[in-house]
Tab-separated table of C-alpha atoms in Angstrom:
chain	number	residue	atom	x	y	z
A	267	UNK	CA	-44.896	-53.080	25.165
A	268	UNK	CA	-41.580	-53.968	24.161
A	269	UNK	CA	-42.341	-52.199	20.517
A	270	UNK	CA	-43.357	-48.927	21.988
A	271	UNK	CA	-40.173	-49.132	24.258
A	272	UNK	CA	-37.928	-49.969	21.113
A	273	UNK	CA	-40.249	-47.053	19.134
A	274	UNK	CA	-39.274	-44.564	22.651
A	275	UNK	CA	-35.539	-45.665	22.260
A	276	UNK	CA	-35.022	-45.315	18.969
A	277	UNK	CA	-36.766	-41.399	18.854
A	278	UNK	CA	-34.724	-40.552	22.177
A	279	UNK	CA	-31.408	-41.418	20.344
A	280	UNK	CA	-32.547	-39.958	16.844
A	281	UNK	CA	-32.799	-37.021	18.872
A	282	UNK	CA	-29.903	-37.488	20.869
A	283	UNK	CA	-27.923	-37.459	17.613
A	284	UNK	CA	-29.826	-34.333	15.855
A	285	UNK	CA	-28.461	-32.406	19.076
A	286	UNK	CA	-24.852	-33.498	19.064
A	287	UNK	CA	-25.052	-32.780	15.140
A	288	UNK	CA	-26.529	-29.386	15.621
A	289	UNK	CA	-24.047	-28.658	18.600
A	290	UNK	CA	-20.712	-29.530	16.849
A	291	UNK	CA	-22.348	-27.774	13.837
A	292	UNK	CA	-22.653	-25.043	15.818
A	293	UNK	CA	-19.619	-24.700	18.009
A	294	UNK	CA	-18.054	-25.033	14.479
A	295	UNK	CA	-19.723	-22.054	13.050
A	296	UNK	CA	-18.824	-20.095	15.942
A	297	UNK	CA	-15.535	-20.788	16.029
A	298	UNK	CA	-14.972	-20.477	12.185
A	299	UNK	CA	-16.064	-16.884	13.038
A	300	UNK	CA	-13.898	-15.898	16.097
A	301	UNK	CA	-10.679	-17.513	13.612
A	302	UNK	CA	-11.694	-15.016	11.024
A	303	UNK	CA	-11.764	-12.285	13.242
A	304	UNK	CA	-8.670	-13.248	15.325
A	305	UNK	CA	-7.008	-13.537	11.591
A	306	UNK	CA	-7.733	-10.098	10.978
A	307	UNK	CA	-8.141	-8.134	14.043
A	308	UNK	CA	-11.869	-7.704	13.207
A	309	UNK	CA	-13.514	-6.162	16.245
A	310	UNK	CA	-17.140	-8.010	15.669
A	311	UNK	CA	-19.339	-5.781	17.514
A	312	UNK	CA	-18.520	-2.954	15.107
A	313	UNK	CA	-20.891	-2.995	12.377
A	314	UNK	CA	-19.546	-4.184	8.412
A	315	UNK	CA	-19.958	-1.965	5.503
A	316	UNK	CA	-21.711	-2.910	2.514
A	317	UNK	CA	-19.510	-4.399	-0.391
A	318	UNK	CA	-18.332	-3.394	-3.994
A	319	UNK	CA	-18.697	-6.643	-6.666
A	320	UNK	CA	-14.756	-6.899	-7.477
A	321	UNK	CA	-13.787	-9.335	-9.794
A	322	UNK	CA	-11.887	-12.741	-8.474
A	323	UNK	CA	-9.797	-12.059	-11.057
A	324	UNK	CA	-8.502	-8.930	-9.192
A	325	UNK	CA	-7.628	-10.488	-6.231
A	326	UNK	CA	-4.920	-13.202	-7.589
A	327	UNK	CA	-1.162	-13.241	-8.255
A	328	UNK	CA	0.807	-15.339	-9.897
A	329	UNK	CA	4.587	-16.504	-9.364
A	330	UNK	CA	5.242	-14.735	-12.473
A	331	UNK	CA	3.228	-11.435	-11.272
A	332	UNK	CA	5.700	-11.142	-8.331
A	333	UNK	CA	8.989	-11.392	-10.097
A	334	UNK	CA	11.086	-9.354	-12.553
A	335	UNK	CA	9.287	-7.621	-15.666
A	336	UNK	CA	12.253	-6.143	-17.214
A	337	UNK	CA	12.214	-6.054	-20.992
A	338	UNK	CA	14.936	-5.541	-23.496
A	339	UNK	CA	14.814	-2.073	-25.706
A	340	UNK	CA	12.207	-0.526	-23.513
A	341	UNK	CA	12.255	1.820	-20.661
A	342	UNK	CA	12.076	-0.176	-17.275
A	343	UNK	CA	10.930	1.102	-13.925
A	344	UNK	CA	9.790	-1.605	-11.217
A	345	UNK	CA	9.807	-2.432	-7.242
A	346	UNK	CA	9.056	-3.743	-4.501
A	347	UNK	CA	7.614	-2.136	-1.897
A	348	UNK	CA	6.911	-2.493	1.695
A	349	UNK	CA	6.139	-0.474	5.002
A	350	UNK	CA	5.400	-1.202	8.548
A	351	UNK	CA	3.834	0.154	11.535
A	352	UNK	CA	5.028	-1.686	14.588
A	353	UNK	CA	2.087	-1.164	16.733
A	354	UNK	CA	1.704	-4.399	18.597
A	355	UNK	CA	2.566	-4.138	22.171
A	356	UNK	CA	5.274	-6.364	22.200
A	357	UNK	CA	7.630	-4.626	20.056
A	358	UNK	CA	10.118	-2.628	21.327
A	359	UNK	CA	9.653	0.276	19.080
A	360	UNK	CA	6.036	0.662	19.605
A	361	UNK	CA	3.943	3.013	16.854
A	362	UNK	CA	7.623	3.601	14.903
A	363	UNK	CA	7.538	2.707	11.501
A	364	UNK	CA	9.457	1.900	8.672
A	365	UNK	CA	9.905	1.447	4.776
A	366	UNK	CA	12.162	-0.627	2.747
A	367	UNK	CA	11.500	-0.343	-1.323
A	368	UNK	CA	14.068	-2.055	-3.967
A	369	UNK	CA	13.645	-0.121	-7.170
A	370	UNK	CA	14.678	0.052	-10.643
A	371	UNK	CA	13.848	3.097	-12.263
A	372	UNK	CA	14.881	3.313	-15.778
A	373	UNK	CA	18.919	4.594	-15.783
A	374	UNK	CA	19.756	4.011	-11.706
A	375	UNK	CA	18.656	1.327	-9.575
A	376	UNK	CA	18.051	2.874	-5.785
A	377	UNK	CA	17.529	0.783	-2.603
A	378	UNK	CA	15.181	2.659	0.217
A	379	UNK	CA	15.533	1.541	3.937
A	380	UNK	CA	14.627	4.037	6.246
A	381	UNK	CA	12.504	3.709	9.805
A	382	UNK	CA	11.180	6.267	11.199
A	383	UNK	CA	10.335	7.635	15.298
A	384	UNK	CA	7.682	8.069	17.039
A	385	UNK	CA	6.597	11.079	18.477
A	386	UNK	CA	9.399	12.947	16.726
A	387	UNK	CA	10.891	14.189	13.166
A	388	UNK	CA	13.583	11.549	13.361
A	389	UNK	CA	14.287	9.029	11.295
A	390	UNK	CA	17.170	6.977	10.280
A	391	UNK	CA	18.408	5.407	6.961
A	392	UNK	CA	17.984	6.266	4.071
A	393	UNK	CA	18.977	5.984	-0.033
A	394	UNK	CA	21.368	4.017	-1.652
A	395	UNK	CA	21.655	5.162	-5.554
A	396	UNK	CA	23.379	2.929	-8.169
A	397	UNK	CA	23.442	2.534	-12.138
A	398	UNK	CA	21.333	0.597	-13.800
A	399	UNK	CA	22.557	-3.546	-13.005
A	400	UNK	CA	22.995	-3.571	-9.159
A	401	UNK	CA	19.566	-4.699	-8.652
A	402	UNK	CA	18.944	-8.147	-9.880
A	403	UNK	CA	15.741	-9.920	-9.290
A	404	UNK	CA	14.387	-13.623	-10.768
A	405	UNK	CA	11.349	-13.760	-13.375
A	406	UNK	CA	9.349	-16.020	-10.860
A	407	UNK	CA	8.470	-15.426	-7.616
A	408	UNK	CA	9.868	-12.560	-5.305
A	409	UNK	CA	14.017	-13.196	-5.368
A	410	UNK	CA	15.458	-9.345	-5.646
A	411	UNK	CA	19.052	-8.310	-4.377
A	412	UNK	CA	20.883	-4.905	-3.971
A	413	UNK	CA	24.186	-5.369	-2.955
A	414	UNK	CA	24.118	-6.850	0.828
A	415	UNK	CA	20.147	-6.112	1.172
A	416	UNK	CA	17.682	-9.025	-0.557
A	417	UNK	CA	13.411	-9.563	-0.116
A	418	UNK	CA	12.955	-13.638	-1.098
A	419	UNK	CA	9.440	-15.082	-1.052
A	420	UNK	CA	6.160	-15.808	-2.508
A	421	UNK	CA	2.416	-14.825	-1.651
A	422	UNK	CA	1.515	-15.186	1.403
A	423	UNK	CA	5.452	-14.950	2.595
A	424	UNK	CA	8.534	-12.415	2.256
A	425	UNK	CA	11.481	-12.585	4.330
A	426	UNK	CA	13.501	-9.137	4.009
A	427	UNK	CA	17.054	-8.150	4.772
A	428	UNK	CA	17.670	-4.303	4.095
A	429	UNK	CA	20.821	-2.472	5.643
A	430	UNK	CA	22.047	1.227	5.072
A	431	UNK	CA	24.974	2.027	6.248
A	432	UNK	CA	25.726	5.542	5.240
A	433	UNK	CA	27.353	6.937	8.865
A	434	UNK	CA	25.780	10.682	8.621
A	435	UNK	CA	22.479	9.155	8.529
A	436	UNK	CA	23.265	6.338	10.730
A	437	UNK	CA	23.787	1.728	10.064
A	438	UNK	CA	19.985	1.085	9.695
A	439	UNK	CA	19.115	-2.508	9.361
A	440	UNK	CA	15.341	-4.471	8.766
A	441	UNK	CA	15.038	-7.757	9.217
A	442	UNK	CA	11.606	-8.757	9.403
A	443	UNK	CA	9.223	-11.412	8.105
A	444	UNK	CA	5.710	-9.986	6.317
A	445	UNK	CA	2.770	-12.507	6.475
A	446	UNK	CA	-0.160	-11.504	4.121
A	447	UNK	CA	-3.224	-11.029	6.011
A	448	UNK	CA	-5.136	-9.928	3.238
A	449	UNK	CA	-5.649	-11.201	-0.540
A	450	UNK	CA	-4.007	-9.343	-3.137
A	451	UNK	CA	-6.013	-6.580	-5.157
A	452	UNK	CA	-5.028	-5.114	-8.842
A	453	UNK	CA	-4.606	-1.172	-8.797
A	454	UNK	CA	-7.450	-0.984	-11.381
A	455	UNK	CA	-7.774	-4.710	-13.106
A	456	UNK	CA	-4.857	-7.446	-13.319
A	457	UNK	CA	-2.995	-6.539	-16.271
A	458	UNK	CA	-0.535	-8.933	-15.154
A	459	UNK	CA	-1.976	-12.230	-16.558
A	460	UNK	CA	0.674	-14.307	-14.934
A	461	UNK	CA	2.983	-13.387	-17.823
A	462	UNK	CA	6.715	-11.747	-16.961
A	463	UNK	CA	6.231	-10.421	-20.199
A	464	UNK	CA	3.706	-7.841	-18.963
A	465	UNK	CA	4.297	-4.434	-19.680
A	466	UNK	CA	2.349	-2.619	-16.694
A	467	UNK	CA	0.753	-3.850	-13.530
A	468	UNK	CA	0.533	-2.411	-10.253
A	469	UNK	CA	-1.072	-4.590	-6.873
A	470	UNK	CA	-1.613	-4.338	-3.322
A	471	UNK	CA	-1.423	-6.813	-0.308
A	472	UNK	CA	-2.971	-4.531	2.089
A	473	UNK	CA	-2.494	-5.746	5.357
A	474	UNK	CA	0.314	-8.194	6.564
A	475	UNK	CA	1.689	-9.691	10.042
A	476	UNK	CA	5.314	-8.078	10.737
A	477	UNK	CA	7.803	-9.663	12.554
A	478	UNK	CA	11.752	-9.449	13.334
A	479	UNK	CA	14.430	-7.448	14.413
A	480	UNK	CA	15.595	-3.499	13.632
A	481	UNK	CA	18.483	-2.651	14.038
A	482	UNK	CA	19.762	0.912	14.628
A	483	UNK	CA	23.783	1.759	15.527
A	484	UNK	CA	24.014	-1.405	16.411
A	485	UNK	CA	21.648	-1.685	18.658
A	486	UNK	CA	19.312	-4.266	17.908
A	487	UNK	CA	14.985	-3.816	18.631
A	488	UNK	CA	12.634	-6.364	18.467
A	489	UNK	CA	9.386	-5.459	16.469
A	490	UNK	CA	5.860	-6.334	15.322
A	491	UNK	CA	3.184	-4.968	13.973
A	492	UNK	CA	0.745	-4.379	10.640
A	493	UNK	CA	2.644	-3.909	7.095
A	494	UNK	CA	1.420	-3.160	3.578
A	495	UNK	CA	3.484	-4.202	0.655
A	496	UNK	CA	2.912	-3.257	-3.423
A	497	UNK	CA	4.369	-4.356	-6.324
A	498	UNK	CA	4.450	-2.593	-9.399
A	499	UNK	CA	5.793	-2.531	-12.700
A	500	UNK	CA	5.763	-0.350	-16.275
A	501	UNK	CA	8.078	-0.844	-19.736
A	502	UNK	CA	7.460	1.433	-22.577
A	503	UNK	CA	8.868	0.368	-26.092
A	504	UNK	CA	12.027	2.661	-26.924
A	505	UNK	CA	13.681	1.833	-29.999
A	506	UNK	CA	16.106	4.809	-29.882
A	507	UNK	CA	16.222	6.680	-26.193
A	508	UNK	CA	18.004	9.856	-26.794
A	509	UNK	CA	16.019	11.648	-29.021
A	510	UNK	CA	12.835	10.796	-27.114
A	511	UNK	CA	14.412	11.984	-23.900
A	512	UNK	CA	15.404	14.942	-25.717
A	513	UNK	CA	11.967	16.167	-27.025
A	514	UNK	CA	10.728	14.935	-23.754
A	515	UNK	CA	13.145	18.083	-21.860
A	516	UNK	CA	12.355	19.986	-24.117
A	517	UNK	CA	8.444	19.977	-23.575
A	518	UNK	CA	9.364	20.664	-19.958
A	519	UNK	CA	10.669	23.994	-21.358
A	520	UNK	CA	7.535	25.325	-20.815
A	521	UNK	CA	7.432	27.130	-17.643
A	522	UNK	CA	4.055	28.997	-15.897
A	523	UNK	CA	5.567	31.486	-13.391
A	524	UNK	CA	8.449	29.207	-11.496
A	525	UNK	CA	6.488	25.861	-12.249
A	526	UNK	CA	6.709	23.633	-15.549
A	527	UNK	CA	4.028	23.613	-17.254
A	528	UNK	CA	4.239	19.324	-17.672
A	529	UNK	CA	4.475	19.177	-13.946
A	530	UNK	CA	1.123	21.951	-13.755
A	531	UNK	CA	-0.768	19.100	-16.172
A	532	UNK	CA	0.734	15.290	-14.591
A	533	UNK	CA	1.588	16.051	-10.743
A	534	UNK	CA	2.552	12.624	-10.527
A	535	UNK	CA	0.801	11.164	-7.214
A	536	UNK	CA	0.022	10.621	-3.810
A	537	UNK	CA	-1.078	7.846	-1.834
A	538	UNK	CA	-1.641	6.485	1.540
A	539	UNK	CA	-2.006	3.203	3.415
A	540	UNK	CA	-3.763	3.564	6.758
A	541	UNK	CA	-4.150	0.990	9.442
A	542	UNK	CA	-6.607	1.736	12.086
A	543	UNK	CA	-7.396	0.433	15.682
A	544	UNK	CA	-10.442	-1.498	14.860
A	545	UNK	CA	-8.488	-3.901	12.613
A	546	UNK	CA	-9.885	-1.982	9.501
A	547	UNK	CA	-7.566	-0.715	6.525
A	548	UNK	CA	-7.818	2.006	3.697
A	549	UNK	CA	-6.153	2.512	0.762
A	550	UNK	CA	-6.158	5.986	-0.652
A	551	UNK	CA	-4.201	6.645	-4.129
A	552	UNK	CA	-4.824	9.939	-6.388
A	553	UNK	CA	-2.759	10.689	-9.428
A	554	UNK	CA	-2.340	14.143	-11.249
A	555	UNK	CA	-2.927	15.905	-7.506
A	556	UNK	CA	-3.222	19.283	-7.681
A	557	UNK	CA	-3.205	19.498	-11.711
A	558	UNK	CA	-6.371	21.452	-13.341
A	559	UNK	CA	-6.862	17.903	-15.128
A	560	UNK	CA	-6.670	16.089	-11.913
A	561	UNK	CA	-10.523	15.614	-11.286
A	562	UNK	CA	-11.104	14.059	-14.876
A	563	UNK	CA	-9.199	11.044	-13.874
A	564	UNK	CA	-10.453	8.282	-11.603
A	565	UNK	CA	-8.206	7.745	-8.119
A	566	UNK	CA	-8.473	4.333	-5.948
A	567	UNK	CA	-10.275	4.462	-2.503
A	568	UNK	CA	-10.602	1.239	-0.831
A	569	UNK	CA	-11.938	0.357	2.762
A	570	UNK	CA	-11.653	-3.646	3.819
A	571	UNK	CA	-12.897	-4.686	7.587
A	572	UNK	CA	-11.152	-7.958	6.886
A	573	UNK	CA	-8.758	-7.876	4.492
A	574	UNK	CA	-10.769	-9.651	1.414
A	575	UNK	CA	-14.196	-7.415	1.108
A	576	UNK	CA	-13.584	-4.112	-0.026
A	577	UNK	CA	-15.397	-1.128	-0.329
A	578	UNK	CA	-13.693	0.940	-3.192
A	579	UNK	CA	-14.895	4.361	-4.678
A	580	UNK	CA	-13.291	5.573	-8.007
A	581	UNK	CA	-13.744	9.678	-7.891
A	582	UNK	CA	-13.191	11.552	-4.164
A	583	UNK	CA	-12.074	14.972	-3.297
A	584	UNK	CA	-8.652	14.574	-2.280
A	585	UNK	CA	-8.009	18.269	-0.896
A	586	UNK	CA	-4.475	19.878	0.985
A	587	UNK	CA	-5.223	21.709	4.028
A	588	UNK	CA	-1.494	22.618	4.881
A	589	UNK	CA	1.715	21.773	2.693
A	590	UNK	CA	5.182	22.552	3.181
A	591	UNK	CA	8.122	23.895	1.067
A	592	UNK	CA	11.149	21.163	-0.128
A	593	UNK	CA	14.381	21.201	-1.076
A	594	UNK	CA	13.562	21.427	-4.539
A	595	UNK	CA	12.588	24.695	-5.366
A	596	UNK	CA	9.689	24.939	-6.994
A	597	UNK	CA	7.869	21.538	-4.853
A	598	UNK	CA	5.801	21.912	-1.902
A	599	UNK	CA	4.229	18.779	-0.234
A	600	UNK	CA	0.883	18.475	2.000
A	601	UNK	CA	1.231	17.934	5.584
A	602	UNK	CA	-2.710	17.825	6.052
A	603	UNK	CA	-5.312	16.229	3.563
A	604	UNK	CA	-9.038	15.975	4.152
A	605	UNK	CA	-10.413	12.878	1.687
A	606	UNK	CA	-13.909	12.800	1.496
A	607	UNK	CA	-15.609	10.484	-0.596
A	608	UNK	CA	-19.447	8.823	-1.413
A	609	UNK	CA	-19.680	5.158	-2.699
A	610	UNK	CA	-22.502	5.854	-5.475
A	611	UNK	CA	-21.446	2.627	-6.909
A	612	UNK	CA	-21.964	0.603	-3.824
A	613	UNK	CA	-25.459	2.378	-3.244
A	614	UNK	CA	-26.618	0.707	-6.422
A	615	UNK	CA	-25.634	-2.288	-5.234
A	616	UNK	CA	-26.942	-2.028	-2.022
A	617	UNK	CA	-29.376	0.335	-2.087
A	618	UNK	CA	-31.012	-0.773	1.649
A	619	UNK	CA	-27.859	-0.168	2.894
A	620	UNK	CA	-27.724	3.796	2.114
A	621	UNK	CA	-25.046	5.481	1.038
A	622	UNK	CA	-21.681	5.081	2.338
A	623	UNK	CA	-19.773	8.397	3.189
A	624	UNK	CA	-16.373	8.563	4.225
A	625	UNK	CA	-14.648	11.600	5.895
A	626	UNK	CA	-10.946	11.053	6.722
A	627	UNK	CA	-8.173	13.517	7.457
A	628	UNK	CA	-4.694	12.373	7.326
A	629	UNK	CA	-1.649	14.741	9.460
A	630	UNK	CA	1.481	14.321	8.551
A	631	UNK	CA	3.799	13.743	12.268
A	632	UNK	CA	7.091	12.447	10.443
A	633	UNK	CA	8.372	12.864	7.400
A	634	UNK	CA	11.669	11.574	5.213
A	635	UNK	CA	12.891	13.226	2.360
A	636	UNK	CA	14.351	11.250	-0.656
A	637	UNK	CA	15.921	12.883	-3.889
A	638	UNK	CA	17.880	12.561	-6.823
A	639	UNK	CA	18.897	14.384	-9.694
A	640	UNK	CA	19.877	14.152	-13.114
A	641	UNK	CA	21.458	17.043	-14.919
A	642	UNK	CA	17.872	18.598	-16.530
A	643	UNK	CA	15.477	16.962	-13.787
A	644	UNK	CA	14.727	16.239	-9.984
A	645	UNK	CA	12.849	13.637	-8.516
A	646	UNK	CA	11.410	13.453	-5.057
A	647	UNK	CA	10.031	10.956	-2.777
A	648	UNK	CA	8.496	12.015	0.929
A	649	UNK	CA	7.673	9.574	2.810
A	650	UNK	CA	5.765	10.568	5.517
A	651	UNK	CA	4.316	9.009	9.021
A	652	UNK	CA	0.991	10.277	9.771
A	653	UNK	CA	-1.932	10.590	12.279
A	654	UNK	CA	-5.749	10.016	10.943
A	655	UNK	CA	-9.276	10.681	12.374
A	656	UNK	CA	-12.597	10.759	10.674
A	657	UNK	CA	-15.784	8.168	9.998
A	658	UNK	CA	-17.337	6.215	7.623
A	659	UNK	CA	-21.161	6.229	7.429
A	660	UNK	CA	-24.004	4.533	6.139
A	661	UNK	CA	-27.787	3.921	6.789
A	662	UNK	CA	-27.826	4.364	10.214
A	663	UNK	CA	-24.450	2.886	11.269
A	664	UNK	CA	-21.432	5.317	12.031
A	665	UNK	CA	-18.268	4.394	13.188
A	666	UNK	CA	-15.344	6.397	14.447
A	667	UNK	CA	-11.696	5.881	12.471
A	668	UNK	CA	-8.581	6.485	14.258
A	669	UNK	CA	-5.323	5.017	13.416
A	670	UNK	CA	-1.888	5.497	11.600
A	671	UNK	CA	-0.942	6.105	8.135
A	672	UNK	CA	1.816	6.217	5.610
A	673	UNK	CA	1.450	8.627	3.052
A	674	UNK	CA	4.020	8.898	-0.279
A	675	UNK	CA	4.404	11.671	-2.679
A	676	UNK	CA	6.142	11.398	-5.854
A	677	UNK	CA	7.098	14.329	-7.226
A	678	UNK	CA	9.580	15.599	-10.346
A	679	UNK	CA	10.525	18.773	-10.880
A	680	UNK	CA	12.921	20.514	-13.728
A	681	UNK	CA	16.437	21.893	-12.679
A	682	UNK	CA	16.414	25.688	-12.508
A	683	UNK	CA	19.291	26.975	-14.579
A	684	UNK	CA	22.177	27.895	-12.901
């Protein structure tokens, strides 16, 4: 009797403890999960799109990656990038946006700190232009000043102080903290290797937490919301500049009707970085838009749900619906895009899955215009706030994207003569 009542006792708490284990187990699971998607945003009852295989390798940085890359006798062009919507609802300029980008680009060194309104064409800020020298930034980690305005930090962390005080544009000044919310992902593959040495790289941190203060005429907002920052670098060799840069005008001598001929063949590129209201972001970059060579070479299309698994598709129709006319002459800019794109690549992976389709269109609502000249060539930037609707599909899963979007063109363009 008292055997069997040990045997009983000992099997009731056996079980006891299988239940508490498979209960804390559990709760821990569950919790682990609700974390992840409070990280993110991740709305879980929306279904998650199959995934590309990206290599680890592509989605590290270094200290060395986020500093300075400048070598001697070579043609330098760098920066540091970083935009903003402030869509949370505690921020006082809710759905405005902003950009702040320090930049060395071979001969000047140019600070951008512009924000941008809501609902309107507005926006304030804008360029500062120096020499070569202002801008100063350490070969380890991100430490980069211009004049009064400096970004200091390392991955997962920037603090940023920008400030433009030009008074026909209006005293502009960002002060906000970006915490990554995503890992980092390499352009096409990490050709940074950890090495300042590095002669190109280019990398994303797609989605960050945005926090601080923006100030505008001295009136002071508080804001938060979803940022994207990029950081990219190129030097090319150049063991004697002026003759290079000479042949180099001169092959821009060739002109088809009012357009150069260079600028026909290497439209220099678009891209876009879209946050949408289900957590989700996309990455759209295309290079050569618009050239009759621009469909031979691969773009960058990626969609994450979460900030680390990406969907990315290589080749996409990238079409303009609507553009606009510039102040440089012979440059007009899109103001409507339809991307449309199939992930063949993830198919093969995931062939049960179907085939992904994405149908986007991006409108532009906002827009800044930022230029400078040299005495043979112009160079744009537009920076431009936009609107975005479409869907991605797959198997029998299709959900509805709506969100915000910044889109960037880079153009150049030669200088008519007078």
């Amino acid at each position: 009797m008292e055997a069997r009542l040990i045997r009983k006792i000992t099997v009731s708490l056996i079980a006891v403890c299988i239940l508490f284990c498979l209960q804390i187990d559990t709760g821990w699971v569950v919790q682990g999960e609700q974390s992840l998607a409070h990280r993110f945003g991740q709305d879980c009852t929306i279904p998650t799109p199959p995934t590309s295989r990206i290599s680890p390798f592509r989605q590290v940085i270094g200290s060395n990656d986020e500093g300075s890359h400048d070598k001697d006798n070579s043609t330098h062009q760098e920066w540091w990038y970083f935009i903003a919507f402030f869509n949370s609802n505690d921020s006082e300029l809710k759905n405005w946006s902003m950009m702040v980008s320090f930049n060395q680009m071979a001969l000047i060194d140019i600070l951008f700190c512009a924000v941008f309104e809501d609902g309107t064409n507005r926006s304030y800020g804008g360029t500062i232009t120096t020499w070569t020298g202002t801008l100063t930034a350490a070969k380890s980690g991100v430490n980069v000043s211009f004049l009064n305005s400096t970004v200091k930090g390392r991955y997962p962390q920037w603090e940023i102080y920008a400030e433009y005080n030009e008074s026909h544009k209006g005293a502009v000044v960002v002060n906000v903290t970006y915490t990554a919310q995503s890992l980092p992902l390499w352009l096409f593959m990490n050709l940074g290797y950890n090495r300042s040495r590095s002669p190109l790289g280019h990398y994303c941190i797609i989605t960050s937490d945005v926090q601080g203060t923006v100030t505008i005429n001295n009136t002071t907002y508080m804001v938060h919301g979803a940022g994207y920052h990029e950081h990219s670098w190129v030097n090319v060799k150049q063991t004697n500049p002026a003759p290079l840069r000479h042949r180099f005008i001169e092959g821009l001598q060739t002109i088809s009707g009012d357009v150069p001929l260079w600028q026909l063949l290497l439209d220099a590129w678009d891209w876009t970085s879209i946050f949408l209201e289900n957590g989700w972001n996309i990455f759209v970059a295309k290079i050569c838009q618009q050239s009759p060579i621009s469909r031979m070479f691969p773009g960058s299309l990626w969609v994450t749900p979460d900030g680390e698994n990406i969907t990315e598709c290589r080749h996409f129709d990238f079409e303009y619906l609507e553009t606009i006319n510039t102040t440089i002459p012979t440059i007009e800019i899109p103001t409507k895009i339809h991307i449309k794109a199939f992930f063949v690549k993830v198919l093969l992976r995931n062939p049960s899955e179907g085939l992904v389709r994405l149908d986007l269109t991006i409108e532009v609502v906002n827009r800044g215009e930022f230029t400078w000249h040299d005495p043979e060539v112009s160079f744009g930037v537009w920076e431009c706030p936009c609107i975005v609707e479409g869907t991605l599909s797959w198997g029998i899963h299709r959900v509805r994207l709506q969100g915000r979007a910044m889109l960037e063109i880079t153009r150049a363009a030669m200088v008519p003569p007078s």
